[in-house]
mmCIF file with all atom_site columns, C-alpha atoms in Angstrom:
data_model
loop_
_atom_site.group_PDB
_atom_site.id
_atom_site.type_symbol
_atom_site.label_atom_id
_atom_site.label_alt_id
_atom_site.label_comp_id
_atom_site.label_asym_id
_atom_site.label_entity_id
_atom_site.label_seq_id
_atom_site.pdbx_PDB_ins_code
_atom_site.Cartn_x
_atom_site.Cartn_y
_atom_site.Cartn_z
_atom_site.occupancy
_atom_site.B_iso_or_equiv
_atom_site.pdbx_formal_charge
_atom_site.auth_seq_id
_atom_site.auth_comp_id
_atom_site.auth_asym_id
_atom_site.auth_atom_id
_atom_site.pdbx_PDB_model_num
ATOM 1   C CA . UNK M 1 1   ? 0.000  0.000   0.000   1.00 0.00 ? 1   UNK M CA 1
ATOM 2   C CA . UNK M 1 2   ? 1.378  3.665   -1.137  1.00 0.00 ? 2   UNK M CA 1
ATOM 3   C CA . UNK M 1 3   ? 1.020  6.440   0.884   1.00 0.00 ? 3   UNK M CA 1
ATOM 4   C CA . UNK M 1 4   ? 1.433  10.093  -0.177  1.00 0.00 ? 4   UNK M CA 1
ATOM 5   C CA . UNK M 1 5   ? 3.844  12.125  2.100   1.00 0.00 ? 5   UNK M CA 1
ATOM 6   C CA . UNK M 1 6   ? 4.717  15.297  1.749   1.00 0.00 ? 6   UNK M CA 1
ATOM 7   C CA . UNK M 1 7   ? 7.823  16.348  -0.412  1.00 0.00 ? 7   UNK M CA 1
ATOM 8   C CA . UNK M 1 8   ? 10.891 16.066  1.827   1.00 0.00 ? 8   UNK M CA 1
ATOM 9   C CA . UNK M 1 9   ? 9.724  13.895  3.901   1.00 0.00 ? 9   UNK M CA 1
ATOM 10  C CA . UNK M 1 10  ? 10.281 10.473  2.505   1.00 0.00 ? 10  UNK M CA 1
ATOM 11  C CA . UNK M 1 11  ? 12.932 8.144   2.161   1.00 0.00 ? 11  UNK M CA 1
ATOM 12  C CA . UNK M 1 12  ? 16.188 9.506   1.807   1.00 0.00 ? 12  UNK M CA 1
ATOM 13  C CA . UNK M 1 13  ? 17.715 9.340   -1.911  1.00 0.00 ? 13  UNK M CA 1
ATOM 14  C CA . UNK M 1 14  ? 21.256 7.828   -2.617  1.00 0.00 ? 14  UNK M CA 1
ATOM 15  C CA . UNK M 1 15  ? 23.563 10.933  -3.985  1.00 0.00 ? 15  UNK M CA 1
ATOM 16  C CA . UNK M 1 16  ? 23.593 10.613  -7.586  1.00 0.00 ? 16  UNK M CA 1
ATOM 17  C CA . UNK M 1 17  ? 27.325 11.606  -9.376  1.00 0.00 ? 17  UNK M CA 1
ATOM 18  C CA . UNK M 1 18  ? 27.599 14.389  -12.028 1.00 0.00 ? 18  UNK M CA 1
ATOM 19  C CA . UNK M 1 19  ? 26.494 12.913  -15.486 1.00 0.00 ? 19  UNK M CA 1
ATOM 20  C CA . UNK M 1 20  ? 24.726 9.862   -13.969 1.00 0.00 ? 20  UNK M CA 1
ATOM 21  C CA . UNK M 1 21  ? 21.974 8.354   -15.724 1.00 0.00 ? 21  UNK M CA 1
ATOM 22  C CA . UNK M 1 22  ? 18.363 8.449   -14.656 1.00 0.00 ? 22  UNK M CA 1
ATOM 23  C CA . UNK M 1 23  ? 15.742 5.773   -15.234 1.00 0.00 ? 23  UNK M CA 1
ATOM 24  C CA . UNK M 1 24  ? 13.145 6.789   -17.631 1.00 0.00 ? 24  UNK M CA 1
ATOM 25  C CA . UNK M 1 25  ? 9.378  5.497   -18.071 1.00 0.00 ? 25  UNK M CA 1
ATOM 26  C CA . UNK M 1 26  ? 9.630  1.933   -18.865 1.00 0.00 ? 26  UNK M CA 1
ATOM 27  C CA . UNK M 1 27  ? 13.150 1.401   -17.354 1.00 0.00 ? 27  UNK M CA 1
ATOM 28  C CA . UNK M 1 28  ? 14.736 2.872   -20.359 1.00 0.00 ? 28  UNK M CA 1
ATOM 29  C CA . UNK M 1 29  ? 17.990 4.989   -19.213 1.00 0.00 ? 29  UNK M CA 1
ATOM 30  C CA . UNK M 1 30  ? 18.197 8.463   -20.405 1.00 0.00 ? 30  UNK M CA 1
ATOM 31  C CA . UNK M 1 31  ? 20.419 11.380  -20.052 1.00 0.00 ? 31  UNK M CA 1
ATOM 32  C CA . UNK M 1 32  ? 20.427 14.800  -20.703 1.00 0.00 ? 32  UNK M CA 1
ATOM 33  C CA . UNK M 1 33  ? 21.787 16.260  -24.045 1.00 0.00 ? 33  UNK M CA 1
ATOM 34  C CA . UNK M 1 34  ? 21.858 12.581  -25.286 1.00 0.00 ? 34  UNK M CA 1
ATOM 35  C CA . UNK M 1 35  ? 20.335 11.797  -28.579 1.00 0.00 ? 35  UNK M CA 1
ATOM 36  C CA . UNK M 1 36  ? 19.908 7.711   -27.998 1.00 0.00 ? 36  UNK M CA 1
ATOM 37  C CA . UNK M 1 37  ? 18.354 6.513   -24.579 1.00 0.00 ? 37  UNK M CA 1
ATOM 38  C CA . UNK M 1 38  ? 20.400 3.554   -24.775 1.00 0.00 ? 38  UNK M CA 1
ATOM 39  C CA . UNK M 1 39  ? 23.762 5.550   -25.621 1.00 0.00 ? 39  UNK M CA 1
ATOM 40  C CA . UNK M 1 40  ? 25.196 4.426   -21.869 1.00 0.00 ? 40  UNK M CA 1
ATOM 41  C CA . UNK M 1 41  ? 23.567 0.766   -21.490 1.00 0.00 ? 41  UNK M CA 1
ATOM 42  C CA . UNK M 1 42  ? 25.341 -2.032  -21.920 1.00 0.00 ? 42  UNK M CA 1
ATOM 43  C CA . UNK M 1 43  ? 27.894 -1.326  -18.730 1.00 0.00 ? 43  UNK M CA 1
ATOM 44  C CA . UNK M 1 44  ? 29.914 0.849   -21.769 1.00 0.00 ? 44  UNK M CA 1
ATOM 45  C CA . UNK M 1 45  ? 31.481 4.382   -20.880 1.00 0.00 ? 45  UNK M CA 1
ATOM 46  C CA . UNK M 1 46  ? 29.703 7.210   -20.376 1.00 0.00 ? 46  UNK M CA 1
ATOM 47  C CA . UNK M 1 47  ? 29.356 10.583  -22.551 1.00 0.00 ? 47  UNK M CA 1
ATOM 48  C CA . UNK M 1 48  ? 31.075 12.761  -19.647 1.00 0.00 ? 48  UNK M CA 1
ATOM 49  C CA . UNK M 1 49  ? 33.941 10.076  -19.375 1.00 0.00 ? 49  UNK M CA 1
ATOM 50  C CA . UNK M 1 50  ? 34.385 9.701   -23.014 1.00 0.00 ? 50  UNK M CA 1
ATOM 51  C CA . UNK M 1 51  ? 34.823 13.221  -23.223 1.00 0.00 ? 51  UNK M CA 1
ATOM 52  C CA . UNK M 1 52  ? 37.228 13.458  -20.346 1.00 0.00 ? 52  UNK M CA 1
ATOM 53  C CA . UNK M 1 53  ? 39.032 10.602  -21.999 1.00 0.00 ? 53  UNK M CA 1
ATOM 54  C CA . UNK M 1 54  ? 42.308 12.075  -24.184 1.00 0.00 ? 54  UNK M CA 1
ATOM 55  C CA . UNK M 1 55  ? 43.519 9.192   -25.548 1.00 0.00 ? 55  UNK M CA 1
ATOM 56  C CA . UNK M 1 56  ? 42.087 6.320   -27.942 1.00 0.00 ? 56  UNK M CA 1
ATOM 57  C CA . UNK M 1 57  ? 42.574 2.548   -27.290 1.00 0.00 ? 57  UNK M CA 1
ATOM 58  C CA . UNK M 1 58  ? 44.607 1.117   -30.133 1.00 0.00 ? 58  UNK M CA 1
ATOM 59  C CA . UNK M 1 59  ? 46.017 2.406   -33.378 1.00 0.00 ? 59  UNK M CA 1
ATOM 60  C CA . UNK M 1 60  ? 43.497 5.136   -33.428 1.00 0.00 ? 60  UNK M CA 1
ATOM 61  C CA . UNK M 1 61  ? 45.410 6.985   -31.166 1.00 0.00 ? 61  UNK M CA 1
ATOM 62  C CA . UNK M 1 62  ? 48.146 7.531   -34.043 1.00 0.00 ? 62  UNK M CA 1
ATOM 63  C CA . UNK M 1 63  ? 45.191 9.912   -35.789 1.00 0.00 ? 63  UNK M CA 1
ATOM 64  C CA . UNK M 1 64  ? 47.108 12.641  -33.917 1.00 0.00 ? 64  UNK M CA 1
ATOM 65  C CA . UNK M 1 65  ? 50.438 11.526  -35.710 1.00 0.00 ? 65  UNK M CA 1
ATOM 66  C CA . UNK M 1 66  ? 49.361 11.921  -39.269 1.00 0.00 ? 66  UNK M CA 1
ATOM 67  C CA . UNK M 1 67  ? 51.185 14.223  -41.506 1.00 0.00 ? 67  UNK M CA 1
ATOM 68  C CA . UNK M 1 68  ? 54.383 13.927  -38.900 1.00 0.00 ? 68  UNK M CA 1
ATOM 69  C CA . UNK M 1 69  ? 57.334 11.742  -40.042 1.00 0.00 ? 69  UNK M CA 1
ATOM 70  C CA . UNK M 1 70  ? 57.794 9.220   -38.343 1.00 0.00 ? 70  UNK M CA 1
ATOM 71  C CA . UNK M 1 71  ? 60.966 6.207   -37.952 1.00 0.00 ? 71  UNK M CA 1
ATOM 72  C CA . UNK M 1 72  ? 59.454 2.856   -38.064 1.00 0.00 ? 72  UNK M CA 1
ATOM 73  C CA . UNK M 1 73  ? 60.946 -0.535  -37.487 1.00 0.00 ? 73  UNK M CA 1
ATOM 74  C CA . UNK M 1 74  ? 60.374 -3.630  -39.477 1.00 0.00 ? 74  UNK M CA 1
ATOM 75  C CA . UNK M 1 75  ? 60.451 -6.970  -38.203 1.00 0.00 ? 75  UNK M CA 1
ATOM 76  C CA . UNK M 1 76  ? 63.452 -7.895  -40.538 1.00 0.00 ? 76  UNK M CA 1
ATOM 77  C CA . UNK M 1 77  ? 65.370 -5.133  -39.546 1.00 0.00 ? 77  UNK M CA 1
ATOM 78  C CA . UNK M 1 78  ? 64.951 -2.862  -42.157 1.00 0.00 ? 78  UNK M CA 1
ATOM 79  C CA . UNK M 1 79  ? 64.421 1.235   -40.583 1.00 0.00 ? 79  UNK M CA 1
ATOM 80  C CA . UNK M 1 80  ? 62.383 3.187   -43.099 1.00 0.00 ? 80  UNK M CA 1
ATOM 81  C CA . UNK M 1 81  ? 61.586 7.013   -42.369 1.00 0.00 ? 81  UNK M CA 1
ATOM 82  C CA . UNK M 1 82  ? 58.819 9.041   -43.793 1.00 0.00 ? 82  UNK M CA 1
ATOM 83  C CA . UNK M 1 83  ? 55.363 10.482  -43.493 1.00 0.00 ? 83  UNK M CA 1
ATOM 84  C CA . UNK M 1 84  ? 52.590 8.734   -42.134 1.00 0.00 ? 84  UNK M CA 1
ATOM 85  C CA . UNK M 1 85  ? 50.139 9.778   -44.477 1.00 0.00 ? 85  UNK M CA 1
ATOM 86  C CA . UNK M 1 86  ? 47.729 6.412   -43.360 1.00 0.00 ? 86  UNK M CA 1
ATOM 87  C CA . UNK M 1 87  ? 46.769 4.148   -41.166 1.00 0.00 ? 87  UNK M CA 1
ATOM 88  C CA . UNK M 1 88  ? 43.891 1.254   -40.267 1.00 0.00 ? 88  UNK M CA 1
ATOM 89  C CA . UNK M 1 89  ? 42.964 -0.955  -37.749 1.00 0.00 ? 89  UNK M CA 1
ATOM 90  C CA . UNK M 1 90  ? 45.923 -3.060  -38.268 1.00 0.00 ? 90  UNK M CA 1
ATOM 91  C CA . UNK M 1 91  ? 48.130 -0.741  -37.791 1.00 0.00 ? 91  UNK M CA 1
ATOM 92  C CA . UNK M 1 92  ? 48.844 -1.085  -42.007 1.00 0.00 ? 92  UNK M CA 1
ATOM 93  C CA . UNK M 1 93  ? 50.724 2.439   -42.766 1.00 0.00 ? 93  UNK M CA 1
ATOM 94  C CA . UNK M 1 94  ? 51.302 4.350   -45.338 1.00 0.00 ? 94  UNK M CA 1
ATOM 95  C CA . UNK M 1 95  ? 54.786 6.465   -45.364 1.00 0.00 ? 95  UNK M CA 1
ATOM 96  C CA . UNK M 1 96  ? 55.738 9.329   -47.735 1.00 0.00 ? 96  UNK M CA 1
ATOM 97  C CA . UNK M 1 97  ? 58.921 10.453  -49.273 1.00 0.00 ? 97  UNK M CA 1
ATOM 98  C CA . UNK M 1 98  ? 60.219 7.327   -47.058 1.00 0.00 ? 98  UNK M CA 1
ATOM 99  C CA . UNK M 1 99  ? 64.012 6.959   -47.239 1.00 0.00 ? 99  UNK M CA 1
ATOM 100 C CA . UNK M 1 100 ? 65.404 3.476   -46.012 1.00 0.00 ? 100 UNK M CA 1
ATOM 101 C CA . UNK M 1 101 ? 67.911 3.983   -43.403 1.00 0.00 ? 101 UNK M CA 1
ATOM 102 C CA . UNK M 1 102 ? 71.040 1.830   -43.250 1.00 0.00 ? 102 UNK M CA 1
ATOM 103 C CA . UNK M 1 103 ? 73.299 2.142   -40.213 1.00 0.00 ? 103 UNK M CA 1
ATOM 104 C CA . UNK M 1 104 ? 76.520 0.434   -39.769 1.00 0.00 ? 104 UNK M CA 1
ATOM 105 C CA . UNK M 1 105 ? 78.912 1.227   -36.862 1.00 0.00 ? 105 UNK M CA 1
ATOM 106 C CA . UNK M 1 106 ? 78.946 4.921   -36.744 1.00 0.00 ? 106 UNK M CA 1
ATOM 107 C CA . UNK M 1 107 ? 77.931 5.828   -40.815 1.00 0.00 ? 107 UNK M CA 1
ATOM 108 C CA . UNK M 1 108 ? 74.734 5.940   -41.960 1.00 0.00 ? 108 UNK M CA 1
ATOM 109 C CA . UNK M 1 109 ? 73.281 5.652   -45.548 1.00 0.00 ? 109 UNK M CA 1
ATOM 110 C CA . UNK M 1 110 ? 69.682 6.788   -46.907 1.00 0.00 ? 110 UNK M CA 1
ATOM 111 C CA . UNK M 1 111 ? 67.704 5.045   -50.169 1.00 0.00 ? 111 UNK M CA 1
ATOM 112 C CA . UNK M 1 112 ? 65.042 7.000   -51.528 1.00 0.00 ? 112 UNK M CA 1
ATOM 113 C CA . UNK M 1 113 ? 61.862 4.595   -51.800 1.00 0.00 ? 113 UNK M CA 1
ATOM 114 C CA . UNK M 1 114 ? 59.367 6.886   -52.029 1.00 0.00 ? 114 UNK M CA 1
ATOM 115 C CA . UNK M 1 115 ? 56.155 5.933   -51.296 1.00 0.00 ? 115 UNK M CA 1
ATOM 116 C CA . UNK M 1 116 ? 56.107 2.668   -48.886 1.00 0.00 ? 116 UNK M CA 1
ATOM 117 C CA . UNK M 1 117 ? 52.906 0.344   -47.362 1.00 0.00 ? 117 UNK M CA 1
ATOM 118 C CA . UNK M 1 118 ? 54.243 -1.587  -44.681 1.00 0.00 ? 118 UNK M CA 1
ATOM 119 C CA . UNK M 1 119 ? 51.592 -4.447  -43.163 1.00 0.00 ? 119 UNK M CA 1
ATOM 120 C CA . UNK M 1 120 ? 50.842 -3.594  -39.517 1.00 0.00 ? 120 UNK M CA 1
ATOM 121 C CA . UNK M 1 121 ? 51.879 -7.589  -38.439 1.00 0.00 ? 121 UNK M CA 1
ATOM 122 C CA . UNK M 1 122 ? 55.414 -6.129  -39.960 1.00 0.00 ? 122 UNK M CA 1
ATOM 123 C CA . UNK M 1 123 ? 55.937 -3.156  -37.550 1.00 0.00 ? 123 UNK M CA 1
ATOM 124 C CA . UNK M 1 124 ? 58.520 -3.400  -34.553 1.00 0.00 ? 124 UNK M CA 1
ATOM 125 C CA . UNK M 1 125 ? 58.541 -0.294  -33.457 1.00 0.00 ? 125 UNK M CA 1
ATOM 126 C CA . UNK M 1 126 ? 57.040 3.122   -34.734 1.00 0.00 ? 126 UNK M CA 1
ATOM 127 C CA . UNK M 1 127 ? 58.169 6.599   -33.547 1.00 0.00 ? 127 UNK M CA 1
ATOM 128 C CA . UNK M 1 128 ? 57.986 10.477  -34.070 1.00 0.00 ? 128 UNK M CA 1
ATOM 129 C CA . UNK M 1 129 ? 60.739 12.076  -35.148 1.00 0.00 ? 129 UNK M CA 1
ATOM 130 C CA . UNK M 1 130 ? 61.983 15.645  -33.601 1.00 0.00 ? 130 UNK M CA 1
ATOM 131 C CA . UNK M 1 131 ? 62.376 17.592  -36.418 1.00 0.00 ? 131 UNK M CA 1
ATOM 132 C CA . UNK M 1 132 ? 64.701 20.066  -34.801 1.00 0.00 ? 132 UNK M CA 1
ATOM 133 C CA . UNK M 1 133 ? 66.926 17.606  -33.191 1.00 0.00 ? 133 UNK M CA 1
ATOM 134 C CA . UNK M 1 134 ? 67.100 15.031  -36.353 1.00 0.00 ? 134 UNK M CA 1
ATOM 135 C CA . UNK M 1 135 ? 70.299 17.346  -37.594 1.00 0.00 ? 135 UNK M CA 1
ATOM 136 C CA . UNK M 1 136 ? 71.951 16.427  -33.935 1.00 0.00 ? 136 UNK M CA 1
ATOM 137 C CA . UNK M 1 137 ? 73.171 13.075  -34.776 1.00 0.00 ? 137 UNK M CA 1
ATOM 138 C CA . UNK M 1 138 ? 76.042 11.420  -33.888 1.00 0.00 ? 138 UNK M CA 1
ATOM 139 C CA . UNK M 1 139 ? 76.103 9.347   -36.958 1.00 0.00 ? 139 UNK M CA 1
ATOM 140 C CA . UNK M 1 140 ? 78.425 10.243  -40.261 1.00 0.00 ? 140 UNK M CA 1
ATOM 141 C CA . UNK M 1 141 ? 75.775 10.680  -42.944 1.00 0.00 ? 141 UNK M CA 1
ATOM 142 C CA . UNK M 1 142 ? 77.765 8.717   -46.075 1.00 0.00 ? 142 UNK M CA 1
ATOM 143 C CA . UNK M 1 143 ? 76.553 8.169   -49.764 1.00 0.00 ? 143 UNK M CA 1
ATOM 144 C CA . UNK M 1 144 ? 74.566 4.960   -51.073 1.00 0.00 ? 144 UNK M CA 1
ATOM 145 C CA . UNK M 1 145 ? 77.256 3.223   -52.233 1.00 0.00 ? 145 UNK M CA 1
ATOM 146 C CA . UNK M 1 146 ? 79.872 3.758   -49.800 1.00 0.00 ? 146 UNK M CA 1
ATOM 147 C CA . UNK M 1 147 ? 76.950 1.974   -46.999 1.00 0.00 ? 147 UNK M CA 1
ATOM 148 C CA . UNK M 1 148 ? 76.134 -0.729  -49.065 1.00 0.00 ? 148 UNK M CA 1
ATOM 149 C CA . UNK M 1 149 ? 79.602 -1.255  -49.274 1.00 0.00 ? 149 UNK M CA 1
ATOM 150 C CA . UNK M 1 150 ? 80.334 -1.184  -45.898 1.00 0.00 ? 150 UNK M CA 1
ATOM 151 C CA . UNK M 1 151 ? 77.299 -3.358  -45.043 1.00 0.00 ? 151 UNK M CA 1
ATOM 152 C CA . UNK M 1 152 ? 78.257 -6.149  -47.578 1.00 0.00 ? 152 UNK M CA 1
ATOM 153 C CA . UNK M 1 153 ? 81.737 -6.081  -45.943 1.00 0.00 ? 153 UNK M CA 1
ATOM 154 C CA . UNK M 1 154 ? 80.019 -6.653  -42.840 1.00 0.00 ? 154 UNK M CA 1
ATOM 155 C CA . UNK M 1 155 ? 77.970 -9.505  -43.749 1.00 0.00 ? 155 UNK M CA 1
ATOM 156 C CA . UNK M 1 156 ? 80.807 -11.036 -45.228 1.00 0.00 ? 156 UNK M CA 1
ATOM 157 C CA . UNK M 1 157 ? 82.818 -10.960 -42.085 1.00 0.00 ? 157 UNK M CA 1
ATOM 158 C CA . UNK M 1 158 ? 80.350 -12.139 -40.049 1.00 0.00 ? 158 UNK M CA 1
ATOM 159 C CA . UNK M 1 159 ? 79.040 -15.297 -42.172 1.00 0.00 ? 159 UNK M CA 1
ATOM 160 C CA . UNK M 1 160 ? 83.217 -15.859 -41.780 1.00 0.00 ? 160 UNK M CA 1
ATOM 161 C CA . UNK M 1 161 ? 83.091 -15.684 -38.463 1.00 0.00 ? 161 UNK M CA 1
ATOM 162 C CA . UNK M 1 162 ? 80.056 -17.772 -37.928 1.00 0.00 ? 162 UNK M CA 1
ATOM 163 C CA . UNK M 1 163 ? 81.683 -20.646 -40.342 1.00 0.00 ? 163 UNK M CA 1
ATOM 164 C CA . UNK M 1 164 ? 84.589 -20.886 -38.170 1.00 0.00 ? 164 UNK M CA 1
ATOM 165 C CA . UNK M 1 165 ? 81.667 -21.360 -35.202 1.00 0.00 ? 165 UNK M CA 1
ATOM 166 C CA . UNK M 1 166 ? 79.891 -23.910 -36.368 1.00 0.00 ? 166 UNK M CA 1
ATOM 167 C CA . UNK M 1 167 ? 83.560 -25.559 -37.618 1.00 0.00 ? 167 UNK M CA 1
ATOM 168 C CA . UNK M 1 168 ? 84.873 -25.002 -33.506 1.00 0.00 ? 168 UNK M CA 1
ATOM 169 C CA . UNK M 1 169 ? 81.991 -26.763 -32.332 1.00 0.00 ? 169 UNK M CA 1
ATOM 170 C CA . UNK M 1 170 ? 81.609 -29.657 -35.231 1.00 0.00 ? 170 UNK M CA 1
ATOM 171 C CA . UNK M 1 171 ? 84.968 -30.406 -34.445 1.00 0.00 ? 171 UNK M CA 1
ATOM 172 C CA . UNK M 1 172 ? 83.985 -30.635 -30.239 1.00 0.00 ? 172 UNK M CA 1
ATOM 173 C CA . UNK M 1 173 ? 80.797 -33.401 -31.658 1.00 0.00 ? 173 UNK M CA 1
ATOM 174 C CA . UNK M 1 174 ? 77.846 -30.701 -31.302 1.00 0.00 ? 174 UNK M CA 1
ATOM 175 C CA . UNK M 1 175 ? 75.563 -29.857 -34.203 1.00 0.00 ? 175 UNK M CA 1
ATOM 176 C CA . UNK M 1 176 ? 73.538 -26.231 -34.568 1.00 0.00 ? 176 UNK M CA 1
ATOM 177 C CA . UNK M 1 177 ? 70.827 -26.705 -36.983 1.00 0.00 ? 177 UNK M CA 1
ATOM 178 C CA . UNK M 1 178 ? 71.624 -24.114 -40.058 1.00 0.00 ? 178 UNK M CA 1
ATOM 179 C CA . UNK M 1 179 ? 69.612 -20.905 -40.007 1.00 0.00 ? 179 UNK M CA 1
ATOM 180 C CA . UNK M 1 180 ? 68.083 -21.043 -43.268 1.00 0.00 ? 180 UNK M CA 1
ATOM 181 C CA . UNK M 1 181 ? 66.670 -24.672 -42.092 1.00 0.00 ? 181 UNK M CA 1
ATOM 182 C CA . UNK M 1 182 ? 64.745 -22.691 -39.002 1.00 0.00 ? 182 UNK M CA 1
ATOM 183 C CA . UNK M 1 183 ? 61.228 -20.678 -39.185 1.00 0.00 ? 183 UNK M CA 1
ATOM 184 C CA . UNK M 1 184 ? 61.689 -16.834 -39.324 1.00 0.00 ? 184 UNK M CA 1
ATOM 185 C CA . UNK M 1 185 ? 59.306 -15.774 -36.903 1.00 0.00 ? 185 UNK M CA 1
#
């Protein structure tokens, strides 16, 4: 049985937060301002947090980073820098004016490649560049051919190096299975 009592004088009401919903006719949840009554069901966040929120989960946050170059990291070691001009839900890019970077020791070489996809299951690491300490390197900028030149000297030394390895321990009666016989991932 309901009784009428006068305003006031009732039970007292639980302290509702800024932004909280209120139960409509029929249970529905509504809120002020809000176009769809079931915009906050569903245990989901809220308009006020949303708004408060500055960040987005995933590669949506790099939104903010496009038309910024950016150094990015592939899984086979390659460094490519450019503009990210694109970018999905799988983190696929698209660079501009992208310049493969190779380093070895202290020199460093660029190749123009222009423009570049690169599939998001292929990126390491990705990063802004500061433009106005990029110039502040301690690296010897050198021409294409001198750092493909140095590389290949490099490679060379160490598959040497690596054949006298696996000839030490053959030699001691211990096998190591040959790289190109392994999965790459």
């Amino acid at each position: 049985m309901r009784t009428n009592s006068p305003p006031g004088t009732g039970p007292p009401l639980s302290p509702r937060p800024a932004g909280a919903c209120a139960s409509g006719p029929g249970g529905e949840r509504a809120r002020a301002g809000s176009a769809s009554p079931r915009a906050d069901a569903g245990g989901g966040a809220s308009a006020a947090s949303a708004e408060k929120m500055n960040y987005m989960p995933g590669t949506a946050s790099l939104i903010q980073d496009i038309d910024k170059k950016h150094l990015v990291l592939l899984r086979d070691g390659r460094t490519l820098i450019g503009y990210l001009r694109s970018i999905d839900q799988f983190a696929n890019l698209v660079l501009h004016q992208t310049v493969e970077r190779i380093h070895v020791g202290k020199k460093y070489g660029d190749i123009p490649r222009g423009i570049f996809v690169v599939r998001g299951e292929n990126v390491v690491l990705l990063g802004e560049i500061d433009l106005e300490k990029e110039s502040d390197t301690p690296l010897q900028q050198v021409s294409i051919e001198e750092i493909l030149e140095v590389q290949r000297v490099e490679q060379q030394t160490k598959q040497e190096s690596d054949k006298l390895k696996m000839q030490a321990l053959k030699e001691r009666g211990l096998s190591v299975p040959r790289a190109d016989t392994l999965d790459e991932y």
